Tab-separated table of C-alpha atoms in Angstrom:
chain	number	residue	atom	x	y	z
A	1	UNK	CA	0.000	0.000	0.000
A	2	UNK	CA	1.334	3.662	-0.866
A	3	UNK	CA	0.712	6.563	0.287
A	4	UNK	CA	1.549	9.983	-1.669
A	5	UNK	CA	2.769	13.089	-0.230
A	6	UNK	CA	2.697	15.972	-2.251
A	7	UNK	CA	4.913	18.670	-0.649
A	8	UNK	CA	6.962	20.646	-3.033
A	9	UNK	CA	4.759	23.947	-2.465
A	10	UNK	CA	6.664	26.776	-2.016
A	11	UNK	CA	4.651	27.476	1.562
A	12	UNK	CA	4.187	31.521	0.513
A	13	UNK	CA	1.111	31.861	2.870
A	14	UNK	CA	3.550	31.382	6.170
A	15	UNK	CA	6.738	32.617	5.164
A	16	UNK	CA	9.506	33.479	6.265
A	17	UNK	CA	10.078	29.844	7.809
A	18	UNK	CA	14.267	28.746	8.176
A	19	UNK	CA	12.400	25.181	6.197
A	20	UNK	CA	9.855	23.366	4.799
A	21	UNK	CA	6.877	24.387	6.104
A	22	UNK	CA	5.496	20.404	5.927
A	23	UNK	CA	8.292	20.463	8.995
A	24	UNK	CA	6.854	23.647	10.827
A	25	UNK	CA	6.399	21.689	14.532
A	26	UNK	CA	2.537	21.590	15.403
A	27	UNK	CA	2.021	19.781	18.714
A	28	UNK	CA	4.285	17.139	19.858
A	29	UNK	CA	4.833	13.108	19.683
A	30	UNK	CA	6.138	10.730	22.661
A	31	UNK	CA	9.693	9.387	20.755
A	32	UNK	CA	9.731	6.229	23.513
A	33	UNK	CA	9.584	8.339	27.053
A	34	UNK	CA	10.582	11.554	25.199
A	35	UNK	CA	7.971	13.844	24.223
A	36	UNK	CA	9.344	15.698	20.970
A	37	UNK	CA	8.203	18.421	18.515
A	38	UNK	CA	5.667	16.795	16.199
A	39	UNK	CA	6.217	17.755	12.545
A	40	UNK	CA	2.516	18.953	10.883
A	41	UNK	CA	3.260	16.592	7.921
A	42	UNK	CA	3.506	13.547	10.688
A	43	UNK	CA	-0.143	13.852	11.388
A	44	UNK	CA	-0.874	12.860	7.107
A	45	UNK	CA	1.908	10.025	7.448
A	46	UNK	CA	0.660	8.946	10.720
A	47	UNK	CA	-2.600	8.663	9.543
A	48	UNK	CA	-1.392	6.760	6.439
A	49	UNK	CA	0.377	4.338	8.944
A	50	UNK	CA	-2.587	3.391	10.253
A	51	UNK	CA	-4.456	2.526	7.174
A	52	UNK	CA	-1.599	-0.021	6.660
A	53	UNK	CA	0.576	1.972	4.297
A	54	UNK	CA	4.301	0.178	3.943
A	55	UNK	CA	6.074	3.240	1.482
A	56	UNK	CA	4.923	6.898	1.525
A	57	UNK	CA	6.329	8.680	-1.504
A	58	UNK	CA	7.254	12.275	-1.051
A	59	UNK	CA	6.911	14.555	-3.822
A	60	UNK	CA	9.764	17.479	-3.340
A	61	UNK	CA	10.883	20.347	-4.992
A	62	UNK	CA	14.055	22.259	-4.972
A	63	UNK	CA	15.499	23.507	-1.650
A	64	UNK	CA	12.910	20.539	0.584
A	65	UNK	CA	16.361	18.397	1.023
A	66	UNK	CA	15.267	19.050	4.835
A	67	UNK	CA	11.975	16.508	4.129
A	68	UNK	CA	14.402	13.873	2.867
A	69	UNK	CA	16.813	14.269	5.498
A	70	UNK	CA	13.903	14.319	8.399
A	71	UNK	CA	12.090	11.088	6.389
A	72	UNK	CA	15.355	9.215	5.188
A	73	UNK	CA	14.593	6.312	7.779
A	74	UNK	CA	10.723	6.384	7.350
A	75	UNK	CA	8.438	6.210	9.570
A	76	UNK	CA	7.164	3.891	11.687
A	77	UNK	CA	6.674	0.629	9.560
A	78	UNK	CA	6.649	2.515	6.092
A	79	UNK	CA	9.514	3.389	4.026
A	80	UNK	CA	10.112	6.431	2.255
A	81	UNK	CA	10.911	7.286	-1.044
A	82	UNK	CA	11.518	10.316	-2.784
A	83	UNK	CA	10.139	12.300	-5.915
A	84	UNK	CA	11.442	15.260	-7.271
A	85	UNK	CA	8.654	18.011	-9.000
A	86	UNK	CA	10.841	20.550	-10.755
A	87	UNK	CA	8.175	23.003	-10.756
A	88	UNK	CA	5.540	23.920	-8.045
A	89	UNK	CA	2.862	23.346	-10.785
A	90	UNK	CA	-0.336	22.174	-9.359
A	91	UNK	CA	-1.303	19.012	-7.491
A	92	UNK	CA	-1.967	16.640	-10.225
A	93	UNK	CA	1.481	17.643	-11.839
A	94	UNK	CA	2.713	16.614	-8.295
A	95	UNK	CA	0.970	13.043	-7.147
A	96	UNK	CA	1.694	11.570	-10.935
A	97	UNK	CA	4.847	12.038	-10.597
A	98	UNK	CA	4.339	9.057	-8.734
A	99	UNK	CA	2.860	6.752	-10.871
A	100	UNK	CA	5.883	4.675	-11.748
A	101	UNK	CA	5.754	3.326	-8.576
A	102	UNK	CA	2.314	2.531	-8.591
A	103	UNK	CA	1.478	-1.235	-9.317
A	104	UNK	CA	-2.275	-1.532	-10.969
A	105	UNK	CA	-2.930	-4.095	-8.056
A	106	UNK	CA	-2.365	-2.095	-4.945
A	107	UNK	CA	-3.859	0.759	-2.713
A	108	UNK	CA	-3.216	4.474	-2.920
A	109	UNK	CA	-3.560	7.181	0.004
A	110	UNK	CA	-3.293	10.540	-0.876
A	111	UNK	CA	-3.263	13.399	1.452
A	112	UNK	CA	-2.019	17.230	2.188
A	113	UNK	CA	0.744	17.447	4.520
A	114	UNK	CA	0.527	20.976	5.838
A	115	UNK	CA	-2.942	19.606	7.132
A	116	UNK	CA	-4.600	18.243	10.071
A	117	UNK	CA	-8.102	16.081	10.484
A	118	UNK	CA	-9.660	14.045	12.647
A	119	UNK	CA	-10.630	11.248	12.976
A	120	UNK	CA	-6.804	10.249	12.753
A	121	UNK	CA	-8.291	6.348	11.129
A	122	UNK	CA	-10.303	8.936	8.314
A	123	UNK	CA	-8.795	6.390	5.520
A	124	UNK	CA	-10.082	3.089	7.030
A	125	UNK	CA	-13.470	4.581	6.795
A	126	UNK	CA	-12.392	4.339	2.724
A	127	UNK	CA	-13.148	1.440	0.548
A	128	UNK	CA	-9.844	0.168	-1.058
A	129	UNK	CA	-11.323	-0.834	-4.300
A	130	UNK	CA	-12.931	2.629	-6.071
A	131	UNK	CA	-11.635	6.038	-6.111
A	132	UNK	CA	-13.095	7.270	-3.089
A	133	UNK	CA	-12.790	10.846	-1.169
A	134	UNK	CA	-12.698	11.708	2.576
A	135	UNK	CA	-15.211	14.379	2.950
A	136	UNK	CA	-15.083	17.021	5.670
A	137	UNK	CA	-18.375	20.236	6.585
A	138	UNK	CA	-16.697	23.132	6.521
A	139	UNK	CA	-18.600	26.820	6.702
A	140	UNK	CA	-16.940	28.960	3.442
A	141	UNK	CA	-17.023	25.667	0.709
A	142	UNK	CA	-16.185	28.622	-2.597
A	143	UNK	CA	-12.781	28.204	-0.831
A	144	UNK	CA	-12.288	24.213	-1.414
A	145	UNK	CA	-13.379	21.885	-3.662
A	146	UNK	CA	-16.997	21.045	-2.905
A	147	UNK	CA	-18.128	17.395	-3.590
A	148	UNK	CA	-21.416	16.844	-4.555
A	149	UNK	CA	-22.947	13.530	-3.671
A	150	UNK	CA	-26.285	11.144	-4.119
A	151	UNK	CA	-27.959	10.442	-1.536
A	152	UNK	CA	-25.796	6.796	-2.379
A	153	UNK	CA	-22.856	8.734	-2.220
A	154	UNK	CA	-21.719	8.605	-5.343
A	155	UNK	CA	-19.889	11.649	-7.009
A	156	UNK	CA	-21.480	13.571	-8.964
A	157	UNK	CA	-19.397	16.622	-9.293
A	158	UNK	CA	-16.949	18.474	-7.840
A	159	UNK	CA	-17.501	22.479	-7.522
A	160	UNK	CA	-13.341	23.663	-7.643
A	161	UNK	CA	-13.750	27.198	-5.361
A	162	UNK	CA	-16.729	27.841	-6.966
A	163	UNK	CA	-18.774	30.814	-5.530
A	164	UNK	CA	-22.252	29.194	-5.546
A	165	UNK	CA	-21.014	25.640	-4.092
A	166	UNK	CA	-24.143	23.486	-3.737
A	167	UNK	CA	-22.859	21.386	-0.434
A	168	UNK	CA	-20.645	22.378	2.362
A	169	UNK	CA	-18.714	19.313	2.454
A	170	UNK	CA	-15.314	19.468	0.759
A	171	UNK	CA	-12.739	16.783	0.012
A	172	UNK	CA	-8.827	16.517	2.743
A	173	UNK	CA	-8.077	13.149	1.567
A	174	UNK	CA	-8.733	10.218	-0.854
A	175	UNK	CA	-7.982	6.711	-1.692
A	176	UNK	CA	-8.049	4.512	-4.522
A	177	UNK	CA	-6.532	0.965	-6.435
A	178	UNK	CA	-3.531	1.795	-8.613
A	179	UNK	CA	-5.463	0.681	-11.792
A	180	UNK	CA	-8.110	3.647	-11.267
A	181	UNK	CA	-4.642	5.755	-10.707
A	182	UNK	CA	-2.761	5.004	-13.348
A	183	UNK	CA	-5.913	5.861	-15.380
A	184	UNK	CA	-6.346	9.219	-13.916
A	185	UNK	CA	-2.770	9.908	-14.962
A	186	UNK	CA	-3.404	8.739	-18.605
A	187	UNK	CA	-6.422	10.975	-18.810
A	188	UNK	CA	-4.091	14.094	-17.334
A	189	UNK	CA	-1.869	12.915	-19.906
A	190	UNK	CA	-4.579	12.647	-22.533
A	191	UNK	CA	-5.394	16.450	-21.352
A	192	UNK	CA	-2.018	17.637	-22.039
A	193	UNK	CA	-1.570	18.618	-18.528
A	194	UNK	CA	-4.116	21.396	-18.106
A	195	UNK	CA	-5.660	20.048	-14.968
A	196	UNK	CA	-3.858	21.481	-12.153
A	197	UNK	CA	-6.380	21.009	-9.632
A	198	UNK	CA	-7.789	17.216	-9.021
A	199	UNK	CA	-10.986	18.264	-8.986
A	200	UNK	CA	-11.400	19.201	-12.515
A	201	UNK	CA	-9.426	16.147	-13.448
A	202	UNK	CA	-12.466	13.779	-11.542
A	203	UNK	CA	-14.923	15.876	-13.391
A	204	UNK	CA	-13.239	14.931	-16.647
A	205	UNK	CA	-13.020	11.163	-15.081
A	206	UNK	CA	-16.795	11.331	-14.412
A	207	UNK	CA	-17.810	12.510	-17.638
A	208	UNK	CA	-16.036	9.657	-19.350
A	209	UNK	CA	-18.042	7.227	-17.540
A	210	UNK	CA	-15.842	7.051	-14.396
A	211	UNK	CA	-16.959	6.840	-10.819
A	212	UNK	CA	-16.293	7.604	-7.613
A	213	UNK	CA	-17.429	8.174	-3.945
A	214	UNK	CA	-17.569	10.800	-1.217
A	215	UNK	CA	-17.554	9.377	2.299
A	216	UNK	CA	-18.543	11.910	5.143
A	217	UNK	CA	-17.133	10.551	8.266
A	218	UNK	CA	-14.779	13.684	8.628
A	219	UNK	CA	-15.132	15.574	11.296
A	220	UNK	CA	-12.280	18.455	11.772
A	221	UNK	CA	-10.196	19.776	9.070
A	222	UNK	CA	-7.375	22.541	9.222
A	223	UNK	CA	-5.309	23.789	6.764
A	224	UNK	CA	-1.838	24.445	8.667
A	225	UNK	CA	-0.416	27.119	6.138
A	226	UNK	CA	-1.642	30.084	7.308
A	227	UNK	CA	-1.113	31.871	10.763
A	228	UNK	CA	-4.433	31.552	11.642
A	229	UNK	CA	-4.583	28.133	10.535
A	230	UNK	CA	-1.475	27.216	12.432
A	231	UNK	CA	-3.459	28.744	15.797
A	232	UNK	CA	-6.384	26.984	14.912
A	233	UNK	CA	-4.467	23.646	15.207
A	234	UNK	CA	-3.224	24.283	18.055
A	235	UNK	CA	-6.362	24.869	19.390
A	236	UNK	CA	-7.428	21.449	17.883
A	237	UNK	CA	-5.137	19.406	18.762
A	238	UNK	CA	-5.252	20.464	22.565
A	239	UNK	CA	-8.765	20.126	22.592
A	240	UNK	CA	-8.639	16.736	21.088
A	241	UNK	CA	-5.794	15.755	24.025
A	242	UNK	CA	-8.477	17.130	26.587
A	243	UNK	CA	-10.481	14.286	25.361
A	244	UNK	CA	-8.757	11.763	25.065
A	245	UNK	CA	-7.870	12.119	28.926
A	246	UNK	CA	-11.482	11.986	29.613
A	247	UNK	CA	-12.489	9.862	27.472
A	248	UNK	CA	-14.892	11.992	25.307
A	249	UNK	CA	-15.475	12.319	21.780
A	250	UNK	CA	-14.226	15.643	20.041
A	251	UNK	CA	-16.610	17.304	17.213
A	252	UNK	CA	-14.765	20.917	16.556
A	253	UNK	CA	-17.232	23.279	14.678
A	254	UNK	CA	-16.773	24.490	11.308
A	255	UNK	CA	-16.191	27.646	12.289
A	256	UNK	CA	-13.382	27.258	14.359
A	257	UNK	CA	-11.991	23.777	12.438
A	258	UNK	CA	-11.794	24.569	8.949
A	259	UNK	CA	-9.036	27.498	7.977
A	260	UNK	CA	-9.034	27.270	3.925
A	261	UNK	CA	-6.397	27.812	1.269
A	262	UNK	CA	-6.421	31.259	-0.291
A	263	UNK	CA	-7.847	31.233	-3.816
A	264	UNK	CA	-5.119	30.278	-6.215
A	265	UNK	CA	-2.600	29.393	-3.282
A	266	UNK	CA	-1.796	25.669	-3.169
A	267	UNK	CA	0.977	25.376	-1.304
């Protein structure tokens, strides 16, 4: 099982950070009886972890030799392998870079690593065998891509920060076989490139005759690269520590959980 890392953005919402800002230290993680500075792109890979993942592939860019150098071992069980992306050129540019690696008969986790969600097992609630998207509510949708579902769940389109959006609930993660992958990456192909977000890539996908599914068991999103983002996770991540030492469930509303992307910033 792989999971994909895309994290050669340039990071221009938070600058000026000394490194990557997929290593700008969000919380902290017990290292054995040690607690340590917990990297915000540990929460994806942790996550990924858990779904089973055994190799997490890290897309980089120039000058994010600090990602390989923190990753080199792994983590956990999973090795790690590393993907350059020349250019900062959009996120379907950056995940099929990948797809040599990707065998037609195995799972694929993709996720944002300056982000954090709950619940941490979000990708077991994903079916292995279709393309299938982790949905999260959030309260300003025009600023994500939207998914639009049946009431089977099913896809039916997905609204890239569209003013108008016709459902609150917006995609953080997804999963998929490598078949339905490498297919994606034939139709981007096919499209000479144009897509740079996924979302208009799916549409494409759907309108072919492809399918896939939006699950909505996410329950807190936050997008790490902003200020107020970072804050916000901090916020999160305490209050989610509060409750795990009483043994209570954590539901952060949309309006404190959900810190979006700026239009036309992706990394």
């Amino acid at each position: 099982m792989l999971g994909i890392v895309p994290a050669a953005g340039r990071g221009s919402r938070i600058q000026p950070l000394g490194f990557s800002k997929e290593l700008l230290p969000v919380g902290s993680r017990m290292d054995g009886q040690t607690e340590r500075p917990c990297a915000v792109s540990e929460y994806l890979v942790r996550r990924m972890v858990r779904n089973g993942v055994d190799r997490i592939c890290f897309i980089i860019g120039s000058g994010k030799s600090d990602i390989l150098e923190y990753y080199a071992a792994g983590y956990d069980s999973a090795a790690a392998i590393f993907v350059a992306q020349p250019s900062p050129v959009g996120l379907c540019d950056a995940i099929f870079r990948a797809a040599p690696l990707v065998a037609p008969e195995e799972t694929v986790l993709i996720g944002l690593p300056d982000t954090i969600w709950f619940p941490e097992d979000g990708f077991c609630h994903l079916p292995d065998d279709r393309l299938s998207f982790l949905l999260f509510p959030v309260d300003r949708p025009e600023l994500f891509d939207a998914v639009v579902v049946d009431q089977d769940g099913r896809v039916e389109q997905i609204q890239v920060k569209q003013q108008d959006a016709a459902t609150d609930w917006v995609w953080g993660a997804f999963k998929m076989p490598g078949c339905i992958f490498q297919r994606l990456a034939a139709l981007w192909r096919e499209r000479d490139g144009c897509d740079e977000y996924f979302g208009t890539l799916v549409n494409a996908y759907l309108a072919a005759g492809g399918k896939a599914w939006g699950i909505k068991a996410g329950s807190a999103y936050v997008d790490v690269g902003t200020f107020n983002g970072y804050r916000t996770a901090l916020r999160l991540l305490e209050n989610n520590d509060a409750s795990e030492d009483d043994g209570t469930a954590i539901f952060v509303p949309p309006s404190r959980s959900h810190v979006p992307s700026l239009p036309g910033e992706g990394g």
